[in-house]
CSV table of C-alpha atoms in Angstrom, one decimal:
chain,number,residue,atom,x,y,z
H,846,MET,CA,-265.6,155.8,-27.3
H,847,ILE,CA,-262.7,156.1,-29.7
H,848,SER,CA,-259.2,156.4,-28.3
H,849,THR,CA,-256.7,159.1,-29.3
H,850,THR,CA,-254.2,156.4,-30.3
H,851,LEU,CA,-256.7,155.0,-32.9
H,852,VAL,CA,-257.4,158.5,-34.2
H,853,SER,CA,-253.7,159.2,-34.6
H,854,ALA,CA,-253.2,155.9,-36.5
H,855,ILE,CA,-256.2,156.7,-38.8
H,856,VAL,CA,-254.9,160.3,-39.5
H,857,VAL,CA,-251.4,159.1,-40.3
H,858,THR,CA,-252.7,156.4,-42.6
H,859,PHE,CA,-255.1,158.9,-44.3
H,860,PHE,CA,-252.2,161.3,-45.1
H,861,ILE,CA,-250.0,158.4,-46.5
H,862,ARG,CA,-252.9,157.3,-48.8
H,863,LEU,CA,-253.5,161.0,-49.8
H,864,GLY,CA,-249.8,161.2,-50.7
H,865,GLY,CA,-250.3,158.2,-52.9
H,866,VAL,CA,-253.2,159.9,-54.7
H,867,PHE,CA,-251.1,162.9,-55.5
H,868,LEU,CA,-248.2,160.8,-56.5
H,869,GLY,CA,-250.4,158.6,-58.7
H,870,SER,CA,-251.9,161.6,-60.5
H,871,SER,CA,-248.4,162.9,-61.2
H,872,LEU,CA,-247.5,159.5,-62.7
H,873,PHE,CA,-250.3,159.8,-65.1
H,874,ASN,CA,-249.1,158.7,-68.6
H,875,SER,CA,-245.6,158.0,-67.3
H,876,GLU,CA,-245.2,154.2,-68.0
H,877,ARG,CA,-241.7,153.9,-66.7
H,878,VAL,CA,-242.2,155.6,-63.3
H,879,SER,CA,-245.5,153.7,-62.9
H,880,GLU,CA,-243.8,150.4,-63.6
H,881,LEU,CA,-241.0,151.3,-61.1
H,882,MET,CA,-243.6,152.0,-58.4
H,883,SER,CA,-245.3,148.6,-59.2
H,884,CYS,CA,-242.0,146.8,-58.9
H,885,LEU,CA,-241.3,148.5,-55.6
H,886,THR,CA,-244.7,147.6,-54.3
H,887,TYR,CA,-244.5,143.9,-55.3
H,888,ALA,CA,-241.1,143.7,-53.6
H,889,MET,CA,-242.4,145.4,-50.5
H,890,LEU,CA,-245.5,143.1,-50.4
H,891,GLY,CA,-243.2,140.1,-50.9
H,892,ALA,CA,-241.2,141.2,-47.8
H,893,LEU,CA,-244.3,142.0,-45.8
H,894,THR,CA,-245.9,138.6,-46.5
H,895,THR,CA,-242.7,136.7,-45.8
H,896,GLN,CA,-242.3,138.5,-42.5
H,897,LEU,CA,-246.0,137.9,-41.5
H,898,LEU,CA,-245.7,134.2,-42.2
H,899,LEU,CA,-242.1,133.3,-41.3
H,900,LEU,CA,-241.2,136.0,-38.7
H,901,PRO,CA,-244.6,136.8,-37.1
H,902,SER,CA,-245.0,138.9,-34.0
H,903,SER,CA,-248.5,137.6,-33.4
H,904,GLU,CA,-249.3,134.3,-31.6
H,905,LEU,CA,-248.4,132.6,-34.9
H,906,ALA,CA,-244.8,132.8,-33.6
H,907,SER,CA,-245.6,130.0,-31.1
H,908,ILE,CA,-245.9,127.6,-34.1
H,909,SER,CA,-242.7,126.0,-35.5
H,910,LEU,CA,-241.2,127.5,-38.6
H,911,TRP,CA,-241.4,124.2,-40.5
H,912,VAL,CA,-245.2,124.0,-40.0
H,913,ARG,CA,-245.7,127.5,-41.4
H,914,PHE,CA,-243.2,127.0,-44.2
H,915,SER,CA,-244.7,123.6,-45.2
H,916,ALA,CA,-248.2,125.2,-45.5
H,917,CYS,CA,-246.8,128.1,-47.6
H,918,ALA,CA,-244.9,125.7,-49.8
H,919,ILE,CA,-248.0,123.5,-50.5
H,920,GLY,CA,-250.1,126.5,-51.3
H,921,ALA,CA,-247.5,128.0,-53.6
H,922,LEU,CA,-247.0,124.7,-55.3
H,923,VAL,CA,-250.7,124.3,-56.0
H,924,VAL,CA,-251.1,127.9,-57.4
H,925,ALA,CA,-247.8,128.5,-59.1
H,926,VAL,CA,-246.7,125.1,-60.4
H,927,MET,CA,-250.0,123.2,-60.8
H,928,ARG,CA,-251.9,126.4,-61.9
H,929,TRP,CA,-254.9,125.6,-59.8
H,930,SER,CA,-257.2,128.4,-58.5
H,931,LEU,CA,-256.3,130.6,-55.6
H,932,LEU,CA,-259.1,129.1,-53.5
H,933,SER,CA,-257.7,125.6,-54.1
H,934,GLY,CA,-254.2,126.8,-53.0
H,935,LEU,CA,-255.7,128.4,-49.9
H,936,PHE,CA,-257.7,125.3,-49.1
H,937,PHE,CA,-254.6,123.0,-49.4
H,938,SER,CA,-252.3,125.3,-47.5
H,939,THR,CA,-254.9,125.8,-44.7
H,940,VAL,CA,-255.6,122.0,-44.4
H,941,THR,CA,-251.8,121.4,-44.3
H,942,PHE,CA,-251.4,124.0,-41.6
H,943,THR,CA,-254.2,122.6,-39.6
H,944,ALA,CA,-253.0,119.0,-39.9
H,945,LEU,CA,-249.4,120.0,-38.9
H,946,LEU,CA,-250.8,122.1,-36.1
H,947,PHE,CA,-252.4,119.1,-34.5
H,948,VAL,CA,-249.2,117.0,-35.1
H,949,GLU,CA,-247.2,119.6,-33.3
H,950,PHE,CA,-249.6,119.9,-30.4
C,1206,MET,CA,-267.0,128.3,-88.1
C,1207,SER,CA,-266.5,130.4,-85.0
C,1208,VAL,CA,-263.0,131.4,-84.0
C,1209,PRO,CA,-262.2,130.8,-80.3
C,1210,LEU,CA,-261.6,134.0,-78.4
C,1211,SER,CA,-258.6,134.5,-76.2
C,1212,GLY,CA,-259.3,135.1,-72.5
C,1213,GLN,CA,-258.6,138.8,-72.9
C,1214,ALA,CA,-261.0,139.3,-75.7
C,1215,GLU,CA,-263.7,137.4,-73.8
C,1216,ILE,CA,-263.4,139.6,-70.8
C,1217,GLY,CA,-263.3,142.7,-73.1
C,1218,ILE,CA,-266.7,141.6,-74.5
C,1219,ARG,CA,-268.2,140.5,-71.2
C,1220,ILE,CA,-267.3,143.8,-69.6
C,1221,SER,CA,-268.7,146.0,-72.3
C,1222,ASN,CA,-270.6,148.5,-70.3
C,1223,LEU,CA,-270.7,150.1,-66.8
C,1224,ASN,CA,-273.3,147.7,-65.4
C,1225,PHE,CA,-271.3,144.7,-66.4
C,1226,ALA,CA,-268.2,146.3,-64.8
C,1227,ARG,CA,-270.1,146.9,-61.6
C,1228,ARG,CA,-271.5,143.4,-61.5
C,1229,ALA,CA,-268.1,141.9,-62.4
C,1230,GLY,CA,-266.5,143.8,-59.5
C,1231,ILE,CA,-269.0,142.6,-57.0
C,1232,VAL,CA,-269.0,139.0,-58.3
C,1233,ASP,CA,-265.2,138.8,-58.4
C,1234,ALA,CA,-265.0,140.1,-54.8
C,1235,VAL,CA,-267.7,137.7,-53.4
C,1236,ALA,CA,-266.2,134.8,-55.3
C,1237,GLU,CA,-262.8,135.0,-53.5
C,1238,PRO,CA,-261.1,137.9,-51.7
C,1239,ALA,CA,-264.1,139.1,-49.7
C,1240,PRO,CA,-264.8,135.8,-47.9
C,1241,VAL,CA,-261.0,135.5,-47.2
C,1242,MET,CA,-261.0,139.0,-45.8
C,1243,LEU,CA,-264.0,138.2,-43.7
C,1244,LEU,CA,-262.1,135.2,-42.2
C,1245,ALA,CA,-258.9,137.3,-41.7
C,1246,LEU,CA,-260.8,140.1,-40.0
C,1247,LEU,CA,-262.5,137.5,-37.7
C,1248,SER,CA,-259.0,137.1,-36.1
C,1249,PHE,CA,-258.7,140.8,-35.7
C,1250,GLY,CA,-262.1,140.9,-33.9
C,1251,VAL,CA,-260.8,138.3,-31.5
C,1252,ILE,CA,-257.5,140.2,-30.9
C,1253,ALA,CA,-259.3,143.5,-30.4
C,1254,LYS,CA,-261.6,142.0,-27.8
C,1255,GLU,CA,-258.6,140.5,-25.9
C,1256,SER,CA,-256.9,143.9,-26.1
C,1257,GLY,CA,-259.8,145.5,-24.4
C,1258,LEU,CA,-261.2,147.5,-27.3
C,1259,GLY,CA,-264.9,148.1,-27.4
C,1260,LEU,CA,-267.2,146.7,-30.2
C,1261,PHE,CA,-267.7,150.1,-31.8
C,1262,GLU,CA,-264.0,150.9,-31.6
C,1263,THR,CA,-263.1,147.5,-33.2
C,1264,ILE,CA,-265.5,148.1,-36.1
C,1265,PHE,CA,-264.4,151.8,-36.5
C,1266,SER,CA,-260.8,150.6,-36.6
C,1267,THR,CA,-261.6,148.3,-39.5
C,1268,ALA,CA,-263.8,150.8,-41.3
C,1269,ALA,CA,-261.5,153.8,-40.9
C,1270,LEU,CA,-258.0,152.3,-40.7
C,1271,TRP,CA,-258.5,149.4,-43.1
C,1272,ALA,CA,-255.0,148.0,-42.8
C,1273,LEU,CA,-254.8,144.8,-40.9
C,1274,PRO,CA,-251.2,144.8,-39.8
C,1275,ALA,CA,-251.6,148.4,-38.5
C,1276,GLN,CA,-254.9,147.5,-36.8
C,1277,ILE,CA,-253.3,144.6,-35.0
C,1278,VAL,CA,-250.3,146.7,-33.9
C,1279,HIS,CA,-252.7,149.4,-32.6
C,1280,ALA,CA,-254.8,146.8,-30.7
C,1281,GLU,CA,-251.7,145.2,-29.1
C,1282,ALA,CA,-250.1,148.6,-28.3
C,1283,GLU,CA,-253.3,149.7,-26.7
C,1284,MET,CA,-253.1,146.7,-24.4
C,1285,SER,CA,-249.5,147.5,-23.5
C,1286,GLY,CA,-250.4,151.2,-22.9
C,1287,ARG,CA,-248.0,152.8,-25.4
C,1288,ASP,CA,-248.5,156.5,-26.0
C,1289,PHE,CA,-250.2,157.8,-29.1
C,1290,PHE,CA,-247.0,159.3,-30.6
C,1291,SER,CA,-245.1,156.0,-30.7
C,1292,ILE,CA,-248.2,154.2,-32.0
C,1293,ALA,CA,-248.5,156.8,-34.8
C,1294,MET,CA,-244.8,156.3,-35.7
C,1295,VAL,CA,-245.1,152.5,-35.9
C,1296,VAL,CA,-248.3,152.7,-37.9
C,1297,ALA,CA,-246.7,155.3,-40.3
C,1298,ILE,CA,-243.8,153.0,-40.9
C,1299,ILE,CA,-246.0,149.9,-41.5
C,1300,ASN,CA,-248.4,151.8,-43.7
C,1301,LEU,CA,-245.9,153.7,-45.8
C,1302,ARG,CA,-246.4,150.8,-48.2
C,1303,PHE,CA,-249.6,152.5,-49.3
C,1304,LEU,CA,-247.7,155.3,-50.9
C,1305,PRO,CA,-246.4,153.2,-53.9
C,1306,MET,CA,-249.5,151.0,-53.8
C,1307,VAL,CA,-252.0,153.8,-54.2
C,1308,SER,CA,-249.9,155.7,-56.7
C,1309,SER,CA,-249.2,152.7,-59.0
C,1310,LEU,CA,-252.9,151.5,-58.9
C,1311,PHE,CA,-254.1,155.1,-59.6
C,1312,ALA,CA,-251.7,155.3,-62.5
C,1313,GLU,CA,-253.4,152.1,-63.9
C,1314,MET,CA,-257.0,153.1,-63.5
C,1315,LYS,CA,-257.4,156.9,-63.8
C,1316,LEU,CA,-258.5,158.4,-67.1
C,1317,LYS,CA,-257.3,161.9,-66.3
C,1318,SER,CA,-254.7,163.4,-64.0
C,1319,LYS,CA,-257.1,165.7,-62.2
C,1320,ILE,CA,-257.7,164.7,-58.5
C,1321,GLU,CA,-261.3,164.3,-57.5
C,1322,LEU,CA,-262.8,164.0,-54.0
C,1323,ARG,CA,-263.8,160.4,-54.6
C,1324,ASP,CA,-260.2,159.5,-55.3
C,1325,VAL,CA,-259.5,159.9,-51.6
C,1326,PHE,CA,-262.2,157.2,-50.8
C,1327,TYR,CA,-260.9,155.0,-53.6
C,1328,ALA,CA,-257.4,155.2,-52.0
C,1329,HIS,CA,-258.9,154.3,-48.6
C,1330,LEU,CA,-260.3,151.1,-50.1
C,1331,ILE,CA,-256.9,149.8,-51.3
C,1332,THR,CA,-255.4,146.8,-49.4
C,1333,PRO,CA,-252.5,144.6,-50.5
C,1334,ALA,CA,-255.0,141.9,-51.5
C,1335,SER,CA,-257.2,144.2,-53.6
C,1336,TRP,CA,-254.1,145.9,-55.1
C,1337,THR,CA,-252.6,142.6,-56.2
C,1338,TRP,CA,-256.0,141.3,-57.6
C,1339,CYS,CA,-256.7,144.5,-59.5
C,1340,MET,CA,-253.2,144.9,-60.9
C,1341,SER,CA,-253.5,141.5,-62.6
C,1342,LYS,CA,-257.2,142.0,-63.5
C,1343,PHE,CA,-256.6,145.5,-65.1
C,1344,ALA,CA,-254.4,144.0,-67.8
C,1345,MET,CA,-257.6,142.3,-69.2
C,1346,LEU,CA,-260.0,145.2,-68.6
C,1347,PRO,CA,-260.7,148.1,-70.9
C,1348,TRP,CA,-259.3,151.2,-69.4
C,1349,LYS,CA,-262.6,153.1,-69.0
C,1350,TYR,CA,-264.1,150.4,-66.9
C,1351,ARG,CA,-261.2,149.9,-64.4
C,1352,GLN,CA,-262.3,152.6,-62.0
C,1353,ILE,CA,-265.9,151.4,-61.6
C,1354,TYR,CA,-264.8,147.8,-61.4
C,1355,PHE,CA,-262.2,148.7,-58.7
C,1356,PHE,CA,-264.8,150.6,-56.7
C,1357,TYR,CA,-267.4,147.9,-56.6
C,1358,PHE,CA,-264.8,145.2,-56.0
C,1359,ALA,CA,-262.9,147.0,-53.2
C,1360,PHE,CA,-266.1,148.3,-51.5
C,1361,THR,CA,-267.5,144.8,-51.3
C,1362,VAL,CA,-264.3,143.5,-49.8
C,1363,TRP,CA,-264.4,146.4,-47.3
C,1364,LEU,CA,-268.0,145.6,-46.2
C,1365,PHE,CA,-267.0,141.9,-45.7
C,1366,GLY,CA,-264.0,143.0,-43.7
C,1367,ILE,CA,-266.2,145.1,-41.4
C,1368,ALA,CA,-268.6,142.2,-41.0
C,1369,GLY,CA,-265.7,139.9,-40.2
C,1370,SER,CA,-264.4,142.1,-37.4
C,1371,PHE,CA,-267.9,142.3,-36.0
C,1372,PHE,CA,-268.4,138.5,-36.0
C,1373,GLY,CA,-264.9,138.0,-34.6
C,1374,TYR,CA,-265.5,140.3,-31.7
C,1375,VAL,CA,-268.9,138.6,-31.0
C,1376,VAL,CA,-267.5,135.0,-31.1
C,1377,ALA,CA,-264.1,135.8,-29.5
C,1378,ASP,CA,-265.0,134.0,-26.3
C,1379,HIS,CA,-266.0,130.8,-28.1
C,1380,LEU,CA,-262.9,130.3,-30.3
C,1381,SER,CA,-260.2,127.9,-29.2
C,1382,GLY,CA,-256.4,128.5,-29.6
C,1383,PRO,CA,-255.9,126.4,-32.8
C,1384,ALA,CA,-259.0,127.9,-34.5
C,1385,ARG,CA,-257.7,131.4,-33.8
C,1386,LEU,CA,-254.3,130.5,-35.3
C,1387,ILE,CA,-256.0,129.2,-38.5
C,1388,PHE,CA,-257.9,132.5,-38.9
C,1389,ILE,CA,-254.6,134.5,-38.3
C,1390,VAL,CA,-252.7,132.5,-41.0
C,1391,ILE,CA,-255.4,132.9,-43.7
C,1392,ALA,CA,-254.8,136.5,-44.7
C,1393,PRO,CA,-251.0,136.4,-45.2
C,1394,MET,CA,-251.3,133.0,-46.8
C,1395,TYR,CA,-253.8,134.4,-49.3
C,1396,MET,CA,-251.5,137.3,-50.0
C,1397,LEU,CA,-248.6,134.9,-50.6
C,1398,LEU,CA,-250.8,133.0,-53.1
C,1399,LEU,CA,-251.8,136.1,-54.9
C,1400,LEU,CA,-248.2,137.1,-55.2
C,1401,VAL,CA,-246.8,133.8,-56.5
C,1402,ARG,CA,-249.3,133.9,-59.3
C,1403,VAL,CA,-247.8,137.0,-60.9
C,1404,GLY,CA,-245.4,136.3,-63.6
C,1405,GLY,CA,-242.2,137.6,-65.3
C,1406,HIS,CA,-240.1,140.4,-63.7
C,1407,ARG,CA,-242.8,141.1,-61.1
C,1408,LEU,CA,-242.4,137.6,-59.7
C,1409,LEU,CA,-238.7,138.4,-59.4
C,1410,ALA,CA,-239.6,141.5,-57.3
C,1411,VAL,CA,-241.7,139.3,-55.0
C,1412,VAL,CA,-239.0,136.7,-54.6
C,1413,VAL,CA,-236.0,139.1,-54.1
C,1414,GLY,CA,-238.1,141.3,-51.9
C,1415,GLY,CA,-239.3,138.3,-49.8
C,1416,GLY,CA,-235.7,137.0,-49.4
C,1417,VAL,CA,-234.2,140.4,-48.5
C,1418,GLY,CA,-237.1,141.2,-46.2
C,1419,TYR,CA,-236.6,137.9,-44.3
C,1420,PHE,CA,-232.8,138.2,-43.9
C,1421,CYS,CA,-232.8,141.9,-43.1
C,1422,ALA,CA,-235.6,141.8,-40.5
C,1423,GLU,CA,-233.3,141.1,-37.6
C,1424,LEU,CA,-230.9,143.9,-38.5
C,1425,ALA,CA,-233.1,146.6,-39.9
C,1426,GLY,CA,-236.5,146.0,-38.0
C,1427,GLU,CA,-239.4,147.9,-39.6
C,1428,TRP,CA,-237.1,149.5,-42.2
C,1429,SER,CA,-236.3,146.1,-43.7
C,1430,LEU,CA,-239.5,146.5,-45.7
C,1431,PHE,CA,-238.1,149.5,-47.5
C,1432,ILE,CA,-234.7,147.9,-48.0
C,1433,ALA,CA,-236.5,144.9,-49.5
C,1434,ALA,CA,-238.6,147.2,-51.7
C,1435,ILE,CA,-235.6,149.0,-53.1
C,1436,VAL,CA,-233.4,146.0,-53.7
C,1437,GLY,CA,-236.3,143.8,-55.1
C,1438,GLY,CA,-238.1,146.6,-56.9
C,1439,VAL,CA,-235.0,148.1,-58.6
C,1440,SER,CA,-233.6,144.7,-59.7
C,1441,SER,CA,-237.0,143.7,-61.2
C,1442,TYR,CA,-237.3,147.1,-62.9
C,1443,ALA,CA,-233.8,146.7,-64.3
C,1444,VAL,CA,-234.9,143.3,-65.8
C,1445,TRP,CA,-238.0,145.0,-67.3
C,1446,THR,CA,-236.0,147.8,-68.8
C,1447,THR,CA,-233.4,145.4,-70.2
C,1448,GLY,CA,-236.2,143.3,-71.7
C,1449,ARG,CA,-237.7,146.3,-73.5
C,1450,LEU,CA,-234.3,147.3,-74.9
C,1451,TYR,CA,-233.9,143.9,-76.6
C,1452,GLN,CA,-237.5,143.9,-77.9
């Protein structure tokens, strides 16, 4: 059985994506507007990711900020500074998070 | 003596027909983002079971909504008994990010401006992870293979996500607290790593957007995402425009 709340969430999301399809088609061959949309999206994803990791509403909020921040910093260091692969970055950040989790508990 | 090829040229040669583009999409997805999404959606399966959703509803939520933050908000709201109008409002605000995401990715991969029915399904497959991956990959892909690459890539990630929510739901009772926390942190962590890898003015958008999003969250709530998008996006666009002027 599917609840009406789920259906409403799906319908709303569908129309937002459909709006993106129409907007994307109108941006066809318009490099400047397309680049502006990319910049807006990168900034929005930066904000979303920061909020999910540093200001979470999930049970992640029960973990100290320094634990989450340290794991993020290690991962970012591995990928952005040392130029290792994404999986290496994810591995090191997850290991750091797990180790600090046990230190905290 | 052979001349060494640049990375871009190598990829251009490797993906020289549709079959290669299809295979590259699947291989790239299975190599990295798809297993990560599987792990991330495991946590959603666990949350969904705790919220009292059924197995079918959990899988349907992943397949039809395909937006992890909104799925979690829906599952938690279901547990707290919020009405469908308020849930729709919150989901709309969270998912408004798909508007610039879908439009900018479509502008990068469509060969003509005419809208086709399959475009709606393509738009459904877009997630922040697949968007970030494809935006950086498209720069190295010949234009005519982008759409087919995207479809096979994003469809594979979607299938792994559905499998993840199924397994999460099934193993929910056997996962301890710390293990659940690790699964929850994987998806946003992966997103962060994808974002710090982008260079130039786009990295500026990520950094400024992240900073503004963090400091505005208390004051502006859900709208902080849009404030961050405008401040970070416009400043990054200004840098890009200025850079072009001096070229």
